[in-house]
JSON list of C-alpha atoms in Angstrom, two decimals:
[
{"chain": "A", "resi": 1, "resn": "UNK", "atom": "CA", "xyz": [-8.00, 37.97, 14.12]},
{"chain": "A", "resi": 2, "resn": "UNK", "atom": "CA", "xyz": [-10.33, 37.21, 11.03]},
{"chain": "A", "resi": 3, "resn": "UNK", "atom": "CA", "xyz": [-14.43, 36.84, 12.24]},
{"chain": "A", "resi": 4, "resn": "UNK", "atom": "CA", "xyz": [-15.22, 33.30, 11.35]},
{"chain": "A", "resi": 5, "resn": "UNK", "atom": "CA", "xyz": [-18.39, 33.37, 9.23]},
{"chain": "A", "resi": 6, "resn": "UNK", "atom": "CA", "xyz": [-20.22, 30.40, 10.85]},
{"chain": "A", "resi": 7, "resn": "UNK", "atom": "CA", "xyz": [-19.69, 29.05, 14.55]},
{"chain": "A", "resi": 8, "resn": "UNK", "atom": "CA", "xyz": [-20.84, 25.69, 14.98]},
{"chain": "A", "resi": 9, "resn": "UNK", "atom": "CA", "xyz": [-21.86, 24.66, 18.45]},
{"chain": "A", "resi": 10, "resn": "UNK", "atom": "CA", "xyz": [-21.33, 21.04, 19.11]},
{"chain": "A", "resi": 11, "resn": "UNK", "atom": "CA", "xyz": [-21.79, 18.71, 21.82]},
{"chain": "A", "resi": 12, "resn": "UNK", "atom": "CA", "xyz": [-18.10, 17.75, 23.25]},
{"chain": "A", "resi": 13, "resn": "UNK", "atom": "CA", "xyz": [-19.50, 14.76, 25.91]},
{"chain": "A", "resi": 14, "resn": "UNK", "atom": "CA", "xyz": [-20.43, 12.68, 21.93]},
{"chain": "A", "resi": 15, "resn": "UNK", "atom": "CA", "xyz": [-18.09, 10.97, 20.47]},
{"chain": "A", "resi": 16, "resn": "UNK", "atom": "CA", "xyz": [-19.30, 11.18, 17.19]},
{"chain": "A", "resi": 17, "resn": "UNK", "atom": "CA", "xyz": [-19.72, 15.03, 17.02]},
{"chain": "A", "resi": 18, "resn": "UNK", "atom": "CA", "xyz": [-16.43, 15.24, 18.47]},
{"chain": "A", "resi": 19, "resn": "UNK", "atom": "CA", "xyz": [-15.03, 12.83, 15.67]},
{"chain": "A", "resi": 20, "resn": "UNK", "atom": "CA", "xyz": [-17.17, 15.46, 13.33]},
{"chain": "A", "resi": 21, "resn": "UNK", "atom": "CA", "xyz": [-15.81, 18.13, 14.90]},
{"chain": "A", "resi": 22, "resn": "UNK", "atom": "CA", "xyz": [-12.21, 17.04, 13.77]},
{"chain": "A", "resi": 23, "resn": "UNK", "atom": "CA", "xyz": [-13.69, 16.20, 10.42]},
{"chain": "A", "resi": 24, "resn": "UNK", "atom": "CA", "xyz": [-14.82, 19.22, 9.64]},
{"chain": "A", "resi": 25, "resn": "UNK", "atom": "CA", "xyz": [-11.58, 21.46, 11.20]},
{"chain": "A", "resi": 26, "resn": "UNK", "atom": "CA", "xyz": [-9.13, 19.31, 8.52]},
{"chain": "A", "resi": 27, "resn": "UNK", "atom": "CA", "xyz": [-12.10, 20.23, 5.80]},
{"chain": "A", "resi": 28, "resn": "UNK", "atom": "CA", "xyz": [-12.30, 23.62, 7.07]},
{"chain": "A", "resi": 29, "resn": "UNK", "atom": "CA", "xyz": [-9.68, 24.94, 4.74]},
{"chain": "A", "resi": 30, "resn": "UNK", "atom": "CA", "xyz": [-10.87, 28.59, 4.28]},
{"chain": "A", "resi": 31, "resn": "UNK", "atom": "CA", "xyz": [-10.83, 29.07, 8.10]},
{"chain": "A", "resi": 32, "resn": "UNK", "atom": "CA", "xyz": [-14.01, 30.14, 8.23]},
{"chain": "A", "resi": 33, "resn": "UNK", "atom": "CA", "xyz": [-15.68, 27.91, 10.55]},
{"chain": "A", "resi": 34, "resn": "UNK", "atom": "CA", "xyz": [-15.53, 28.00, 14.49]},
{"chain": "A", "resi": 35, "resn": "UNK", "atom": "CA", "xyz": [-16.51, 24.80, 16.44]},
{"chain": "A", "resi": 36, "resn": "UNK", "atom": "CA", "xyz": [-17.33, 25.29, 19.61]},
{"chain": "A", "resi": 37, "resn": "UNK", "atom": "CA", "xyz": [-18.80, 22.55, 22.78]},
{"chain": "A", "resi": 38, "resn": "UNK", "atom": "CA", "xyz": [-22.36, 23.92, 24.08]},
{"chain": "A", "resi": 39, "resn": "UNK", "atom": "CA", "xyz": [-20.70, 22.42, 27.27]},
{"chain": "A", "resi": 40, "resn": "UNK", "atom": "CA", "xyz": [-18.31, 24.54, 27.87]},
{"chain": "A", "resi": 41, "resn": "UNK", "atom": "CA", "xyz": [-18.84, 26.67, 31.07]},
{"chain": "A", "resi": 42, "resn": "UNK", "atom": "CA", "xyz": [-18.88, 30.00, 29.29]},
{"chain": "A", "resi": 43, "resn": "UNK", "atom": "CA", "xyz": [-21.87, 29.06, 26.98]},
{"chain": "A", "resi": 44, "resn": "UNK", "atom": "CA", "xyz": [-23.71, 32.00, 26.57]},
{"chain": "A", "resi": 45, "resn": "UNK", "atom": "CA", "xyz": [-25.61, 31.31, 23.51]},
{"chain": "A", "resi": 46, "resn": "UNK", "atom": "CA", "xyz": [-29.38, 32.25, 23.26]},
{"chain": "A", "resi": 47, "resn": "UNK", "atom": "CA", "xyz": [-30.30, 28.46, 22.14]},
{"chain": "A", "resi": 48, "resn": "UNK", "atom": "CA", "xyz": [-31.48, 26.31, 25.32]},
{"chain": "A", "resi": 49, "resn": "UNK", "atom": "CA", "xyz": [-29.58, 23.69, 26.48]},
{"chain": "A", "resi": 50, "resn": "UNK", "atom": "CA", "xyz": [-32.75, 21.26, 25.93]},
{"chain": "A", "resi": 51, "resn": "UNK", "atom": "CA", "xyz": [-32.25, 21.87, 22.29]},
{"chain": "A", "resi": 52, "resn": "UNK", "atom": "CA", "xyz": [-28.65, 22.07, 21.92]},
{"chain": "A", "resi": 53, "resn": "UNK", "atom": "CA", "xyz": [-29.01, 18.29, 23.40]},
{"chain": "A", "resi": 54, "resn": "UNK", "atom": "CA", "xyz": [-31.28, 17.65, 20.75]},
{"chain": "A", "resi": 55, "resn": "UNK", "atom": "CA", "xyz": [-29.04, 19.15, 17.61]},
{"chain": "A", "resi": 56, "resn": "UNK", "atom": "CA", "xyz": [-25.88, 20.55, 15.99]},
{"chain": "A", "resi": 57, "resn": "UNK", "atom": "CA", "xyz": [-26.92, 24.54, 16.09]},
{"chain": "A", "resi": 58, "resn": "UNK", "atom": "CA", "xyz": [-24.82, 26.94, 13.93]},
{"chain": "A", "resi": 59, "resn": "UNK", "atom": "CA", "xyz": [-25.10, 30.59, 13.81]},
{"chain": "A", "resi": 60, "resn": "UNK", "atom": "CA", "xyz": [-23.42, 32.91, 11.08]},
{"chain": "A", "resi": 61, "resn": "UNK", "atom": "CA", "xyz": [-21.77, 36.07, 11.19]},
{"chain": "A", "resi": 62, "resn": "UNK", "atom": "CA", "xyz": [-24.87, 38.02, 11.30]},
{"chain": "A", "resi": 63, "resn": "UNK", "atom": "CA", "xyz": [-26.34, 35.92, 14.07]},
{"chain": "A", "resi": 64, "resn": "UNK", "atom": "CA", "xyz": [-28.77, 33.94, 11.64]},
{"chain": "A", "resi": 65, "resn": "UNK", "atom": "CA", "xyz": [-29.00, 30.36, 13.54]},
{"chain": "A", "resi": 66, "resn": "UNK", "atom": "CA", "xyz": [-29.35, 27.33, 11.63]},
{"chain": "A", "resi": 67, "resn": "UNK", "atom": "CA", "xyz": [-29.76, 23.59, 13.50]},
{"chain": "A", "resi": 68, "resn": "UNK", "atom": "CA", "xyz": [-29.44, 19.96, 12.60]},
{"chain": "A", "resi": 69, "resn": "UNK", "atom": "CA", "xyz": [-29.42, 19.24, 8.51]},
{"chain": "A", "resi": 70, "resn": "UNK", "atom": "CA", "xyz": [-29.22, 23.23, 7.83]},
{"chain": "A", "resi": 71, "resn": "UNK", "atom": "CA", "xyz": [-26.28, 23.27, 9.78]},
{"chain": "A", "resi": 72, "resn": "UNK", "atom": "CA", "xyz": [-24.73, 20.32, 8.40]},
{"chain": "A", "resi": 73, "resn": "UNK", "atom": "CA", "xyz": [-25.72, 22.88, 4.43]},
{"chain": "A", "resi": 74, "resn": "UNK", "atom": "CA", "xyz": [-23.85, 25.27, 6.40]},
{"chain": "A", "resi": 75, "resn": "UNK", "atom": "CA", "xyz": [-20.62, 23.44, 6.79]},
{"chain": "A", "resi": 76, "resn": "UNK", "atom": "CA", "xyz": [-20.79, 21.92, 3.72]},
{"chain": "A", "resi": 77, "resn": "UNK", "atom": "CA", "xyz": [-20.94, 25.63, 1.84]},
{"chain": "A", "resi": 78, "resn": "UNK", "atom": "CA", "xyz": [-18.28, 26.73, 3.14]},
{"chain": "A", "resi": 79, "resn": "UNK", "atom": "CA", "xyz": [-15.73, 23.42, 3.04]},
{"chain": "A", "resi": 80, "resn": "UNK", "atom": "CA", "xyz": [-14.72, 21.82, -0.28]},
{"chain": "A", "resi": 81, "resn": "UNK", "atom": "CA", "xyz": [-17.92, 19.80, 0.04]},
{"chain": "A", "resi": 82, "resn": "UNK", "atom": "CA", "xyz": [-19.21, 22.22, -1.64]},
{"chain": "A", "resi": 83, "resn": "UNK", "atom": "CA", "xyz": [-18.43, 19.93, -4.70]},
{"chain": "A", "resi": 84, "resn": "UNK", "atom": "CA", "xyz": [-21.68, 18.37, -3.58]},
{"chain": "A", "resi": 85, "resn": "UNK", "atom": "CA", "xyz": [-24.20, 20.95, -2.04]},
{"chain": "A", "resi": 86, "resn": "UNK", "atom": "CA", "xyz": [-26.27, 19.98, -4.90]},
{"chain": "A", "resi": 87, "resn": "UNK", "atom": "CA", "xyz": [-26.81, 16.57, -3.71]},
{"chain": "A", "resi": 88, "resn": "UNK", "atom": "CA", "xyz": [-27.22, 17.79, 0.04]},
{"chain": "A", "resi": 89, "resn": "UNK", "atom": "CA", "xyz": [-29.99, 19.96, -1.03]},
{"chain": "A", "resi": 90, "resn": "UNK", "atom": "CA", "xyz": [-31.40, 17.36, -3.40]},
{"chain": "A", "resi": 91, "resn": "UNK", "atom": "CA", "xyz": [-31.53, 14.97, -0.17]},
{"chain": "A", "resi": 92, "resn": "UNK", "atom": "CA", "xyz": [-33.08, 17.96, 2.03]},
{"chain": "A", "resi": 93, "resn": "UNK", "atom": "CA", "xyz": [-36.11, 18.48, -0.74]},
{"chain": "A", "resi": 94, "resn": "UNK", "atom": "CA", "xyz": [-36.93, 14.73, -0.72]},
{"chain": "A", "resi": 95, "resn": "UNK", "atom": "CA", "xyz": [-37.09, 15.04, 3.16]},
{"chain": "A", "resi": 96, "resn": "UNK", "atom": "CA", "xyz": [-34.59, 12.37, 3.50]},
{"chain": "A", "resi": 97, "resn": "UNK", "atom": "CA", "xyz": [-31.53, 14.82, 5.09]},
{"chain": "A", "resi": 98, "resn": "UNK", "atom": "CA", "xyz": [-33.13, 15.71, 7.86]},
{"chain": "A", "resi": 99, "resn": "UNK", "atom": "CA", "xyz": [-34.71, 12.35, 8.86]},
{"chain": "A", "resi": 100, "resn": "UNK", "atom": "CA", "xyz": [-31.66, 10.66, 8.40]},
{"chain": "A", "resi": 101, "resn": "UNK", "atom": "CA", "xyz": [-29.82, 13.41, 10.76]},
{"chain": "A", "resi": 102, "resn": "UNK", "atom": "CA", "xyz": [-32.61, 13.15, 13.48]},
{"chain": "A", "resi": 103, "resn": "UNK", "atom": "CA", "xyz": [-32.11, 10.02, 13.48]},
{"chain": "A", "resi": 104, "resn": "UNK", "atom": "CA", "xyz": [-28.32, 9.53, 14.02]},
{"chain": "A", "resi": 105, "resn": "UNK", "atom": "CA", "xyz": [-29.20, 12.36, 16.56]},
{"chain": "A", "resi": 106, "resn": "UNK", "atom": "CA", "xyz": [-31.49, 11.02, 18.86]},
{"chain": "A", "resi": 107, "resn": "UNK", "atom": "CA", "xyz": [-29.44, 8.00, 18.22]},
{"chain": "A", "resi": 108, "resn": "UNK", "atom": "CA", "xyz": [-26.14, 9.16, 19.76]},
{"chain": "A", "resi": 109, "resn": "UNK", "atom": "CA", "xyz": [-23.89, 8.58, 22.21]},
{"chain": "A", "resi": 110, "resn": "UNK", "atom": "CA", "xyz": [-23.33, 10.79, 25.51]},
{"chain": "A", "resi": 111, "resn": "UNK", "atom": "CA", "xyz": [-20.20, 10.38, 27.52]},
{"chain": "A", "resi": 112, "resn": "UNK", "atom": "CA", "xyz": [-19.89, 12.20, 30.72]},
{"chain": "A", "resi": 113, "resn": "UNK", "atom": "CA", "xyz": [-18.28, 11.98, 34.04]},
{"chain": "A", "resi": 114, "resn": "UNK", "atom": "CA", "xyz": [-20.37, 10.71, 37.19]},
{"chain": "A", "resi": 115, "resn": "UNK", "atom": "CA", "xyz": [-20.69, 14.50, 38.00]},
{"chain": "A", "resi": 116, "resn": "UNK", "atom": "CA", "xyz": [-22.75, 15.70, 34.93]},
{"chain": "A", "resi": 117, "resn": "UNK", "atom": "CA", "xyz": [-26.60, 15.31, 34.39]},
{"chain": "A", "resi": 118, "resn": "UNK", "atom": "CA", "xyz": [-28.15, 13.62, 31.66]},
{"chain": "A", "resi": 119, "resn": "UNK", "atom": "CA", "xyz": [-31.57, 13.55, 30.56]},
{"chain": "A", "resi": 120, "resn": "UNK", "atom": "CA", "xyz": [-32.11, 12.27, 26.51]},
{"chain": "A", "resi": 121, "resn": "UNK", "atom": "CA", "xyz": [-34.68, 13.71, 24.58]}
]
């Protein structure tokens, strides 16, 4: 099986990054992204949980992490949004990528079972 070059970690229990998720699979023509939930049980990844909560986290094939807007970079350089990375990085220089992504962040949704614990940042 081919490495994926960037695996995005995700937050399965919101339903917007799990409407992303499925976003970026169908854009994810060059199979070279991996999404994977931060909730699942076998989370091993060296990024606390506390942040993870917090903000998409990526990490690339030679374990360079990226999180929030620089993730979002990530995705788009490697999907046919690439057509407009220039504008994405334009928005990032102005500072207005990664307030507006902070902001839809903290602003999310969490959907759990009675059995899970949440505590928002």
């Amino acid at each position: 099986m081919k490495k994926k070059n960037l695996t995005v970690l995700y937050d399965s229990w919101c339903p917007l990054c799990t409407r992303t998720s499925k976003i970026i699979n169908k854009l994810d023509v060059f199979s070279l992204i991996e999404l994977v939930s931060f909730r699942d049980e076998k989370n091993n990844y060296s990024v606390p949980l506390k942040l993870l909560e917090k903000e998409m986290y990526s990490f690339n094939s030679n374990n360079k992490f990226y999180s929030g807007y620089d993730t979002l970079l990530q995705i788009a350089w490697r999907t046919p949004l690439i057509i407009i990375y220039p504008i994405l990085i334009f928005v990032k220089l102005v500072k207005i990528g990664d307030s507006l992504y902070n902001y839809i962040a903290r602003n999310r949704k969490i959907v759990c079972d009675e059995s899970c614990q949440i505590q928002r940042p």
